[in-house]
Coordinates of C-alpha atoms in Angstrom, one line a residue:
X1152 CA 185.4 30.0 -27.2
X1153 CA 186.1 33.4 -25.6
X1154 CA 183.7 35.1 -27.3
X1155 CA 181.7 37.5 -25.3
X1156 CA 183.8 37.8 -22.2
X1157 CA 182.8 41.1 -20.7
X1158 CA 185.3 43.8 -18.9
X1159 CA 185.7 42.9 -15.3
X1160 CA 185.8 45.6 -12.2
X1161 CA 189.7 45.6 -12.4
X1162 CA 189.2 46.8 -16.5
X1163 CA 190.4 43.0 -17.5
X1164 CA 188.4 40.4 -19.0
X1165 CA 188.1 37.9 -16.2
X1166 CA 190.5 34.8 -16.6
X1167 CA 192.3 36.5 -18.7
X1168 CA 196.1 36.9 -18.3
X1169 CA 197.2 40.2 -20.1
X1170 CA 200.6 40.8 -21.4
X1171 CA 203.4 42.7 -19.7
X1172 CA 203.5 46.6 -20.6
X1173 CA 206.8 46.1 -22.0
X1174 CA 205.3 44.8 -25.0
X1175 CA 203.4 47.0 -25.9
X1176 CA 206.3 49.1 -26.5
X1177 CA 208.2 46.5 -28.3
X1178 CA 206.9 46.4 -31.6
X1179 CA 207.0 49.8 -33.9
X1180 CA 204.5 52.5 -33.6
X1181 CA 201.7 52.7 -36.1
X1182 CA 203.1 55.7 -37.3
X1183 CA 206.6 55.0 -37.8
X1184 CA 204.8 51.5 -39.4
X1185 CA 202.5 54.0 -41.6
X1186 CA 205.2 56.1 -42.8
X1187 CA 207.3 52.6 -43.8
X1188 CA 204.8 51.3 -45.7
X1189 CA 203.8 54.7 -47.8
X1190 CA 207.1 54.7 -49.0
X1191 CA 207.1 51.7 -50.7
X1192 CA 206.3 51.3 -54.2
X1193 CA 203.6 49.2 -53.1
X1194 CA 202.5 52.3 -50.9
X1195 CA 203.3 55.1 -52.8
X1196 CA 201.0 53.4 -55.4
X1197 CA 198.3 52.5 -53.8
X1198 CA 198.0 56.1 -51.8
X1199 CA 198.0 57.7 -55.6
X1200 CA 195.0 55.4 -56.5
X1201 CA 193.5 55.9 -53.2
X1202 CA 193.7 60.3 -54.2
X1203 CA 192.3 59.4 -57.5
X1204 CA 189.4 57.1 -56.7
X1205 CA 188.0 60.2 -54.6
X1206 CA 188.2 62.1 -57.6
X1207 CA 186.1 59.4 -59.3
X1208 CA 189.3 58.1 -61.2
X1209 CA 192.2 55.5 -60.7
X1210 CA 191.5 51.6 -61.8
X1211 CA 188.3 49.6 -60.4
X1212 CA 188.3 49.1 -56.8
X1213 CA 186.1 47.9 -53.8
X1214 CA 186.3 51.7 -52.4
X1215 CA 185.1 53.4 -55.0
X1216 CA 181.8 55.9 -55.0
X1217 CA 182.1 57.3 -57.5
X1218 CA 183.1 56.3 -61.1
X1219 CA 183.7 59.4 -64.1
X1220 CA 185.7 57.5 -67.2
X1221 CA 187.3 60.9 -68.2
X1222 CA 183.8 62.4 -68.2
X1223 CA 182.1 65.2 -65.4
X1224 CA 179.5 64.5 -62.6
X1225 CA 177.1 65.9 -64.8
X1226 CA 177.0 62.8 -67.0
X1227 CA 176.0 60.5 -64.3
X1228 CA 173.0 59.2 -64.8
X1229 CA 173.2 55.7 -63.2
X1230 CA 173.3 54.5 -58.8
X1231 CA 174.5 51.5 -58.0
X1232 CA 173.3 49.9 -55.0
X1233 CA 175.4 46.7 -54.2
X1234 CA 176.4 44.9 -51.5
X1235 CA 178.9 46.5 -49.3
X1236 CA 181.3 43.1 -48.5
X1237 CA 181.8 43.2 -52.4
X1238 CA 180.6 39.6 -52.8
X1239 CA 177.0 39.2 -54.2
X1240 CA 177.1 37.7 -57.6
X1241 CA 174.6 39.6 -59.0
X1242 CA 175.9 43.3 -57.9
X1243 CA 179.2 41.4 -59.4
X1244 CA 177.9 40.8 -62.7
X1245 CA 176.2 45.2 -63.0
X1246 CA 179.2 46.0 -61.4
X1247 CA 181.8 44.8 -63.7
X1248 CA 179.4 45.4 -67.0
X1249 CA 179.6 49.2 -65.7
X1250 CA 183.6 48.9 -65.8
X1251 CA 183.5 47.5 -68.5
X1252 CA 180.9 49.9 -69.9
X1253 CA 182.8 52.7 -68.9
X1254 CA 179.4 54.5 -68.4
X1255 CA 180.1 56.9 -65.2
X1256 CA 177.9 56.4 -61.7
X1257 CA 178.1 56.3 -58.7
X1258 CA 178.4 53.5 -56.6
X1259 CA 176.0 53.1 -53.0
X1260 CA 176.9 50.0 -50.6
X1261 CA 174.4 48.4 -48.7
X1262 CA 174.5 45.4 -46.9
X1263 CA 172.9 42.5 -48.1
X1264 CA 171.0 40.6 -45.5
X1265 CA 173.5 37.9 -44.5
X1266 CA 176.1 40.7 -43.6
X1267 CA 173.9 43.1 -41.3
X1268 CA 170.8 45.2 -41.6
X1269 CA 169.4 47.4 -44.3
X1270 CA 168.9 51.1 -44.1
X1271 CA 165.8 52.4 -43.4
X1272 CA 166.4 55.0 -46.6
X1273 CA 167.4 52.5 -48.7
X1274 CA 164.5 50.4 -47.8
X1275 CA 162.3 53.6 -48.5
X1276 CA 163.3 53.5 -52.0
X1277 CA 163.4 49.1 -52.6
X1278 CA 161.0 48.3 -50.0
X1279 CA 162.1 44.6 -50.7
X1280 CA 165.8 45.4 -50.1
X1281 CA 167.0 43.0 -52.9
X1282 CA 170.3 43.8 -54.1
X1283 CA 171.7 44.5 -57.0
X1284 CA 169.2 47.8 -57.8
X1285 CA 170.1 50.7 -59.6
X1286 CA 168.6 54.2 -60.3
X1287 CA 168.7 55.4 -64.0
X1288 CA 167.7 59.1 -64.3
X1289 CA 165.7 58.4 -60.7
X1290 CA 164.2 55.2 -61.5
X1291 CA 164.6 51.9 -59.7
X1292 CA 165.2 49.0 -61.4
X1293 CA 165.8 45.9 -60.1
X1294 CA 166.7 41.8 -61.1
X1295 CA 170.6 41.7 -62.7
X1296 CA 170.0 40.4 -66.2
X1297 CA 167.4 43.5 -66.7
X1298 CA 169.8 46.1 -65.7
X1299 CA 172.2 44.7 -67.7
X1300 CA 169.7 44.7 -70.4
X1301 CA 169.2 48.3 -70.3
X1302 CA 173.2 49.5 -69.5
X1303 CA 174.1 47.3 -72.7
X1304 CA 171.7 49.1 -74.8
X1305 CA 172.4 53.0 -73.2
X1306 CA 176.2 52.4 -73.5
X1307 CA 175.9 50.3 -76.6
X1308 CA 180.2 49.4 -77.9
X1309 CA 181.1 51.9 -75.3
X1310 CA 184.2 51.3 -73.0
X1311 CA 185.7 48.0 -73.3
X1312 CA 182.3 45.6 -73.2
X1313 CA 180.9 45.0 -76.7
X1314 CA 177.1 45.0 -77.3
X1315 CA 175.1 41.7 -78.0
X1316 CA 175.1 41.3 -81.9
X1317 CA 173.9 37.8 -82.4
X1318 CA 170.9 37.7 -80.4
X1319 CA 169.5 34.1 -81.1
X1320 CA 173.1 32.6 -79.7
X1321 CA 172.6 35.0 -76.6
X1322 CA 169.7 34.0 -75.7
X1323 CA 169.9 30.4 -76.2
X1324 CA 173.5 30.3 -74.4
X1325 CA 171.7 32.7 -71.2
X1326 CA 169.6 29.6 -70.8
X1327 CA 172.5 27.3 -70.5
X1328 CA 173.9 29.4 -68.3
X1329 CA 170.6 28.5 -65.9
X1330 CA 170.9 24.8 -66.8
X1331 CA 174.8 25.2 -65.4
X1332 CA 173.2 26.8 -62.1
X1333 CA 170.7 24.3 -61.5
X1334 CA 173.1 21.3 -61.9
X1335 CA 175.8 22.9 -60.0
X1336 CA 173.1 23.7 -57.1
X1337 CA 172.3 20.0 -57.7
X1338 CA 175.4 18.4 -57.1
X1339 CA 176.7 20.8 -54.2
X1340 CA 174.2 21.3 -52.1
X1341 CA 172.6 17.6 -52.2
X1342 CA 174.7 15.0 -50.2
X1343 CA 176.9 12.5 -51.9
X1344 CA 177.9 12.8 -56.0
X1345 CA 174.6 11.6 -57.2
X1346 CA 174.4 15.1 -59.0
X1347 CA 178.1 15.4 -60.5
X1348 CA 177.5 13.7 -63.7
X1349 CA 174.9 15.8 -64.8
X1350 CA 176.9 18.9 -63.9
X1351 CA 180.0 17.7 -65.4
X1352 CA 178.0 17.1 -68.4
X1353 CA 176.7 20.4 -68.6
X1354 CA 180.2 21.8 -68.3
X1355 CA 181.2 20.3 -71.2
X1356 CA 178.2 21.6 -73.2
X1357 CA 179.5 24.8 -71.4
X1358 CA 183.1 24.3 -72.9
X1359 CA 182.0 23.4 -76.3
X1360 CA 180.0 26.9 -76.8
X1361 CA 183.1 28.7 -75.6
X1362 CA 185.1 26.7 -78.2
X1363 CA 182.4 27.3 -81.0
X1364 CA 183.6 31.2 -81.8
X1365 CA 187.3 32.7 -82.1
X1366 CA 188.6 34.0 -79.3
X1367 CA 188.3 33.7 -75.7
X1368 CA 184.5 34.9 -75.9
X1369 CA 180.9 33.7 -75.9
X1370 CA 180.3 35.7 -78.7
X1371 CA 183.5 35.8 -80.2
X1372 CA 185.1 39.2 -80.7
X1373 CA 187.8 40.7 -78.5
X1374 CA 185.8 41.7 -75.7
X1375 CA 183.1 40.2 -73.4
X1376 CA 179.8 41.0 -73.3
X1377 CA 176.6 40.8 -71.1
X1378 CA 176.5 37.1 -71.4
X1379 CA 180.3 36.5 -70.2
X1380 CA 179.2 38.5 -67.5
X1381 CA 176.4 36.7 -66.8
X1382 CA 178.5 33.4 -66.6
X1383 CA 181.3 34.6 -64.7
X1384 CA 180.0 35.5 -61.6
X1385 CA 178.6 32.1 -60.7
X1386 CA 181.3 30.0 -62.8
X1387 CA 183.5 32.1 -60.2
X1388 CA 181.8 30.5 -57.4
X1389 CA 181.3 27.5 -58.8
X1390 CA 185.1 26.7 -58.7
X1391 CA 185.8 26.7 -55.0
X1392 CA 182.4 25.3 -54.5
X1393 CA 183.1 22.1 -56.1
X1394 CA 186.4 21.7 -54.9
X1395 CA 185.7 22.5 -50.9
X1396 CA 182.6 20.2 -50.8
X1397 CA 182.8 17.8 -53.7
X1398 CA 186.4 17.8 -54.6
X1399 CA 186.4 18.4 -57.9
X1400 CA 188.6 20.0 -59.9
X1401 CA 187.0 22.4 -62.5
X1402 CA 190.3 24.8 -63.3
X1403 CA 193.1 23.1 -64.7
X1404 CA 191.8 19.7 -65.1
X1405 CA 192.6 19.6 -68.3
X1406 CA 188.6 18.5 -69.4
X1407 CA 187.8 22.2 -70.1
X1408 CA 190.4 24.0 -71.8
X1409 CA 188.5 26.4 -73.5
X1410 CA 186.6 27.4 -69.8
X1411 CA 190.6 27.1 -68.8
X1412 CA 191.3 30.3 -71.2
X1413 CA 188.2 32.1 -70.7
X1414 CA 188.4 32.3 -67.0
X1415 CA 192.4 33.4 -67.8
X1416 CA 191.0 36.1 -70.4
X1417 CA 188.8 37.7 -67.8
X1418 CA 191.7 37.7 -65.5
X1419 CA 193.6 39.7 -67.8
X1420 CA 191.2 42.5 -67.6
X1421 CA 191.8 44.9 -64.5
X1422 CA 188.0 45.1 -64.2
X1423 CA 187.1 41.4 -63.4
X1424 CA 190.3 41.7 -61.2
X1425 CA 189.1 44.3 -59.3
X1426 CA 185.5 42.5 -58.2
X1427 CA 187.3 39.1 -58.2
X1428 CA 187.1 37.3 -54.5
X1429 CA 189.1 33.9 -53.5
X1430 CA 188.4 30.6 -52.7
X1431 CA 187.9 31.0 -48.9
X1432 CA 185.8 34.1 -49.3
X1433 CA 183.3 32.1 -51.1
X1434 CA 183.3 29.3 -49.1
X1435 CA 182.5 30.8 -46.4
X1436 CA 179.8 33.5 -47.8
X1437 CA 178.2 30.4 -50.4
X1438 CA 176.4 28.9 -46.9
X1439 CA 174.3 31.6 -45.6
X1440 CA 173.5 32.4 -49.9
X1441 CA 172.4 29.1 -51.0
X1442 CA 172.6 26.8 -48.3
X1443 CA 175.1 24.7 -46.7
X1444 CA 177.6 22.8 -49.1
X1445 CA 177.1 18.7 -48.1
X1446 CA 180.5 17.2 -48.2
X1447 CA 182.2 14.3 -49.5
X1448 CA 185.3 12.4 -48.2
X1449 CA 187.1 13.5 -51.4
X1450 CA 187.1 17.1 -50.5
X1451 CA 188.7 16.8 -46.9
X1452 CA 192.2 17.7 -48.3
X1453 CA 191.5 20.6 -50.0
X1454 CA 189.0 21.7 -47.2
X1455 CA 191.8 22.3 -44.9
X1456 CA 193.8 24.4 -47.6
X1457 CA 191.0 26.6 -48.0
X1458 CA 189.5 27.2 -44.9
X1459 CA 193.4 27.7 -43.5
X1460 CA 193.0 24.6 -41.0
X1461 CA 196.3 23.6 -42.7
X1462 CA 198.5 26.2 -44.9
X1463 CA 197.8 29.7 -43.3
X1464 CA 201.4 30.1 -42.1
X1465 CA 205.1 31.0 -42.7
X1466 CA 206.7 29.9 -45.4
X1467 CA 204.1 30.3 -48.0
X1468 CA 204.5 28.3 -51.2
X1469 CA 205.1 30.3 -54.5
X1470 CA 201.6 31.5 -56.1
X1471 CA 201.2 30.3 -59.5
X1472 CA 199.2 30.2 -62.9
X1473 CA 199.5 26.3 -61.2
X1474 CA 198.5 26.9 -58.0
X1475 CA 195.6 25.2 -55.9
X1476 CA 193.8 28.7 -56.6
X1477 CA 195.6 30.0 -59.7
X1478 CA 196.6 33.6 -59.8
X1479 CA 198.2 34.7 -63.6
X1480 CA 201.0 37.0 -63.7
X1481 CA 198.6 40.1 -64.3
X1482 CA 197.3 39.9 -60.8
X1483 CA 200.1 38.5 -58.6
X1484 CA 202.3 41.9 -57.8
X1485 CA 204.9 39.5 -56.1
X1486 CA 205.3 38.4 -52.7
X1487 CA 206.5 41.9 -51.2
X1488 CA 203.9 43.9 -53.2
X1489 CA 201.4 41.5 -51.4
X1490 CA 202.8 42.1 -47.8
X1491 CA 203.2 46.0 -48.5
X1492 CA 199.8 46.0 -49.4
X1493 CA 198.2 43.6 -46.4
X1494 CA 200.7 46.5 -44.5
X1495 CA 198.9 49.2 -45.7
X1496 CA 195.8 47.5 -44.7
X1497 CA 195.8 46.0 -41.2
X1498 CA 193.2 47.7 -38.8
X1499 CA 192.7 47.0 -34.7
X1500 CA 190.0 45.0 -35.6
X1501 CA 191.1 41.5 -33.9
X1502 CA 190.4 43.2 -30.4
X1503 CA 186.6 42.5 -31.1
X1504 CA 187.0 39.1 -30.5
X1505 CA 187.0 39.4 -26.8
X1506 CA 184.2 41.8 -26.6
X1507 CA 180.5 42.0 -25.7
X1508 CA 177.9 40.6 -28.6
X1509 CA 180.9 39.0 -30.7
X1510 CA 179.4 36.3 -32.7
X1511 CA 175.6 37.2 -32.2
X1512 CA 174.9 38.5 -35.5
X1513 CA 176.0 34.8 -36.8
X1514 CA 174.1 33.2 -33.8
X1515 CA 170.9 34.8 -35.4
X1516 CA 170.4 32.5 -37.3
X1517 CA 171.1 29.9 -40.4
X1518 CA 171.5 33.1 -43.3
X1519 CA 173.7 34.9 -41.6
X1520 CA 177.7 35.1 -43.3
X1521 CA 180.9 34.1 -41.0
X1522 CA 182.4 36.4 -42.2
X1523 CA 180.2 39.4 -40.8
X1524 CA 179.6 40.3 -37.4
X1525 CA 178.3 44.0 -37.5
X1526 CA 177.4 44.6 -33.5
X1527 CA 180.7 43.1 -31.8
X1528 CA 182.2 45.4 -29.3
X1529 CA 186.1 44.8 -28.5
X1530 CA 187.1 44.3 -25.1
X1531 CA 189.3 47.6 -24.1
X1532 CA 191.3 45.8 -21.9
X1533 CA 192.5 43.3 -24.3
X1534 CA 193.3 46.5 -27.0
X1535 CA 197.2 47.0 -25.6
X1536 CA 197.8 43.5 -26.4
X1537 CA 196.2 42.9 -29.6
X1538 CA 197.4 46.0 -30.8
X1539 CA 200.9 45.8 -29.8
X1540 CA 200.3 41.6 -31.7
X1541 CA 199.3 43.2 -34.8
X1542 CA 202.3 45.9 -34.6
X1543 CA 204.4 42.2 -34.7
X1544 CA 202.6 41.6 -37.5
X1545 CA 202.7 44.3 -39.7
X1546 CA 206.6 44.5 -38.9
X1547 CA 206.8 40.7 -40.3
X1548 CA 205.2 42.0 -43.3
X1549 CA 207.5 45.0 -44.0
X1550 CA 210.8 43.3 -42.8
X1551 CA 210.6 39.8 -42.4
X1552 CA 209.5 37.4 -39.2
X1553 CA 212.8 37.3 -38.0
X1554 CA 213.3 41.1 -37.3
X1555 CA 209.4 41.3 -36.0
X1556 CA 210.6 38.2 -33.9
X1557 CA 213.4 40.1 -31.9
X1558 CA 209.7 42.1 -30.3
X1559 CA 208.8 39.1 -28.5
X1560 CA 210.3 38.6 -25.3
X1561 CA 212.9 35.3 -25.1
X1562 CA 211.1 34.1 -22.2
X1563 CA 207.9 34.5 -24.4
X1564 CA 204.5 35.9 -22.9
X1565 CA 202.9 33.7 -20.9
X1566 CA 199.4 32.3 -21.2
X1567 CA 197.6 34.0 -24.4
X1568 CA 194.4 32.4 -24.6
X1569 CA 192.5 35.2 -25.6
X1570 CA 194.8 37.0 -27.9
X1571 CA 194.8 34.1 -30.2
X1572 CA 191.2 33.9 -30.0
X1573 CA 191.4 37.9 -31.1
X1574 CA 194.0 37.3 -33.6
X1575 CA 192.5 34.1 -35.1
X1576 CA 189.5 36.3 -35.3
X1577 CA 190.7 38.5 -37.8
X1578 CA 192.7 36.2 -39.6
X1579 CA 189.1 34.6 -40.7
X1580 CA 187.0 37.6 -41.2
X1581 CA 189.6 38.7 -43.8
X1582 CA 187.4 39.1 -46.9
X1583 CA 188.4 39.5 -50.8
X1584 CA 187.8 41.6 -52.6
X1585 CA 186.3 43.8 -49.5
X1586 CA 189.3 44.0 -47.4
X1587 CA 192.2 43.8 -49.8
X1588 CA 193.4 41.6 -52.8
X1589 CA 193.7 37.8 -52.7
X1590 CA 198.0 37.7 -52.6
X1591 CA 197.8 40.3 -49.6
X1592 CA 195.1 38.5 -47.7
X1593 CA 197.1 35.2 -48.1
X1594 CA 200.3 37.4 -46.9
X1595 CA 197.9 38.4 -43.8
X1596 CA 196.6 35.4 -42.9
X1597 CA 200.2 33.7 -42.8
X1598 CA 201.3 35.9 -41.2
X1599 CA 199.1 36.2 -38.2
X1600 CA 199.5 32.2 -38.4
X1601 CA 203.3 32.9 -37.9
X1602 CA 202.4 35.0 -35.1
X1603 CA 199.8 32.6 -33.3
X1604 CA 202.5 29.9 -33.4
X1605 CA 205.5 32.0 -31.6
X1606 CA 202.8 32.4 -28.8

């Protein structure tokens, strides 16, 4: 609703009632807002990885072009070509072996074709425009579990990720790991739970390889290898899946402990952390993938935690190892690490909402992701108000709702039809990992659902 109002001959969207110009002075400049933030631990850390990541250093992140390892320019000899909203499992899966790998290149992001269109360049080179592709020494390659193939054997027990050694076990648990795609395709993307007992049973025979070898790994060892990361991306997916359509509860259940401490093993490592999205993410980009998800009326509970119908406001519930969507100590920085970086973060981009085109790309048709919409134009006159809303917001995060409160008139602001319908817009476009990390973009979302309810 809203969406596509155009600019009127008086500069306002028509029927829209905009705020008074007071409030747009209200709220803190961006710059004194900017300056806030940057001196926070959270900020001051963040701005030094943000320096080294353009010198190809600093941990795994979404932003990154360029990856050295210690090493020079010179040694690159391998382009990635993934997806540029940091979700496709298969760019996950190259992606993280290269991380772990520690074997320098250089990262290219294209879109895949849910998320906008390709470039003509790219195209040039991978006429069919699958992602993931890389170039090795200025060949293409395409198809995951081949470039995996040949990064495992050119960085063989380099970096963190340890080669394949028992290559009968490999191979015989890469076809499991099909078997456990088909049957979860089976049982969430068919209607009713005719398909949950054959994918519950193939978890187990999941659960028993994992507990077969010491350690946390397929293989054993203390590392992963290609075959974890061949599992991981889609056992990632596979979680929120089942839960939002099905619900099921995979993690934590207590059925598959070892699956329980292999997931928590792979969040230990900054790597995985780094490519890692959340439940709501997934949900929302699974659709337009795979096809739509068929629900059951055992999932409508945790339905409306994920997709932020109930939950996405102020006071947020601790985040826990116990949590509906666990987060370990190793990647939970706290609750006012998670609002400095969400902070750090926040764009203008809610003003779209109200603008020409918003919501065509999705219109398009069926594969097409919700949480894309690459040819929106914001509505200028609506800018003042969103901007000035998400100035409320970004103060909430650095110094709590009721000091960011006090910027809101007593008499509040009248009808704001539209500026929820721009603010709501961004709170669901918020992506992980593309956008920020799952604790801040929890932080966000609240936060604008705080703001959406003083309104």
């Amino acid at each position: 609703g809203g969406a596509g109002a155009s600019a009127s001959s008086s500069g306002a969207a028509p029927n829209v009632q905009l705020f008074p110009s007071s409030f747009h002075d209200a709220p803190p400049a961006w710059d004194v807002l900017a300056e806030q933030v940057k001196a926070t631990e959270t900020g001051k850390r963040m701005e030094a990885e943000k320096e080294a990541r353009a010198a190809g250093g600093g941990p795994a992140h979404t932003q990154n072009s360029v990856r050295l390892f210690g090493k020079s320019e010179k040694d690159i000899r391998i382009v990635l070509y993934r997806d540029a909203a940091a979700w496709c499992p298969y760019c996950q899966k190259v992606w993280l072996l290269l991380e772990e790998k520690q074997a320098p290149f250089r990262i290219e992001k294209i879109n895949m074709r849910s998320y906008g269109d390709k470039p003509e360049a790219f195209l040039k080179k991978n006429p069919r425009g699958l992602l993931p592709v890389v170039e090795i020494d200025g060949k293409m390659v395409s198809e995951s579990v081949v470039i995996m193939q040949i990064i495992d054997q050119m960085y063989a027990d380099e970096g963190e990720g340890e080669g394949l050694v028992d290559i009968p076990r490999a191979e015989k648990l890469m076809n499991l790991e099909r078997t456990l795609f088909g049957a979860w395709c089976s049982f969430v993307f068919q209607g009713g739970n005719g398909g949950k007992g054959a994918f519950e049973a193939t978890l187990d025979r999941v659960d028993e390889a994992l507990g077969e070898t010491k350690g946390s790994w397929f293989l054993g060892g203390s590392k992963p290898t290609l075959v974890d990361m061949q599992y991981i991306s889609h056992v990632e997916r596979m979680l929120p899946s089942a839960l939002y359509w099905k619900g099921l509860q995979i993690r934590g259940s207590g059925r598959w402990k070892n699956m329980d401490a292999w997931l928590e093993a792979f969040e230990e490592r900054p790597a995985y952390r780094a490519t890692k999205s959340d439940y709501y993410t997934h949900c929302m980009d699974i659709p337009p993938q795979y096809g739509p998800g068929q629900t059951v009326k055992e999932a409508a509970p945790f339905q409306k935690l994920i997709d932020g119908r109930e939950g996405w406001t102020l006071p947020l519930p601790p985040l826990t190892a116990t949590s509906l969507e666990p987060v370990l100590p190793s990647s939970n920085p706290g609750d006012e690490a998670a609002r400095h970086e969400a902070a750090l973060s926040l764009t203008r981009f809610a003003s779209r909402a109200a603008g020409d085109d918003v919501g065509k790309w999705m219109r398009g048709g069926f594969g097409r992701s919700a949480l894309a919409d690459p040819y929106a134009k914001p509505e200028e006159a609506l800018v003042p108000d969103t901007d000035a809303c998400l100035r409320v917001v970004t103060d909430a995060l650095l110094n709590g709702p009721e000091t960011a409160k006090k910027n809101i008139p007593a008499e509040g602001l009248g009808e704001a039809e539209m500026q929820k319908i721009c603010l709501e817009y961004l709170q669901k476009r918020v992506g992980v990992p593309r956008d920020m990390s799952f604790p801040a973009a929890r932080q966000l979302r609240a936060h604008i659902g705080w703001l959406l309810e003083q309104l």
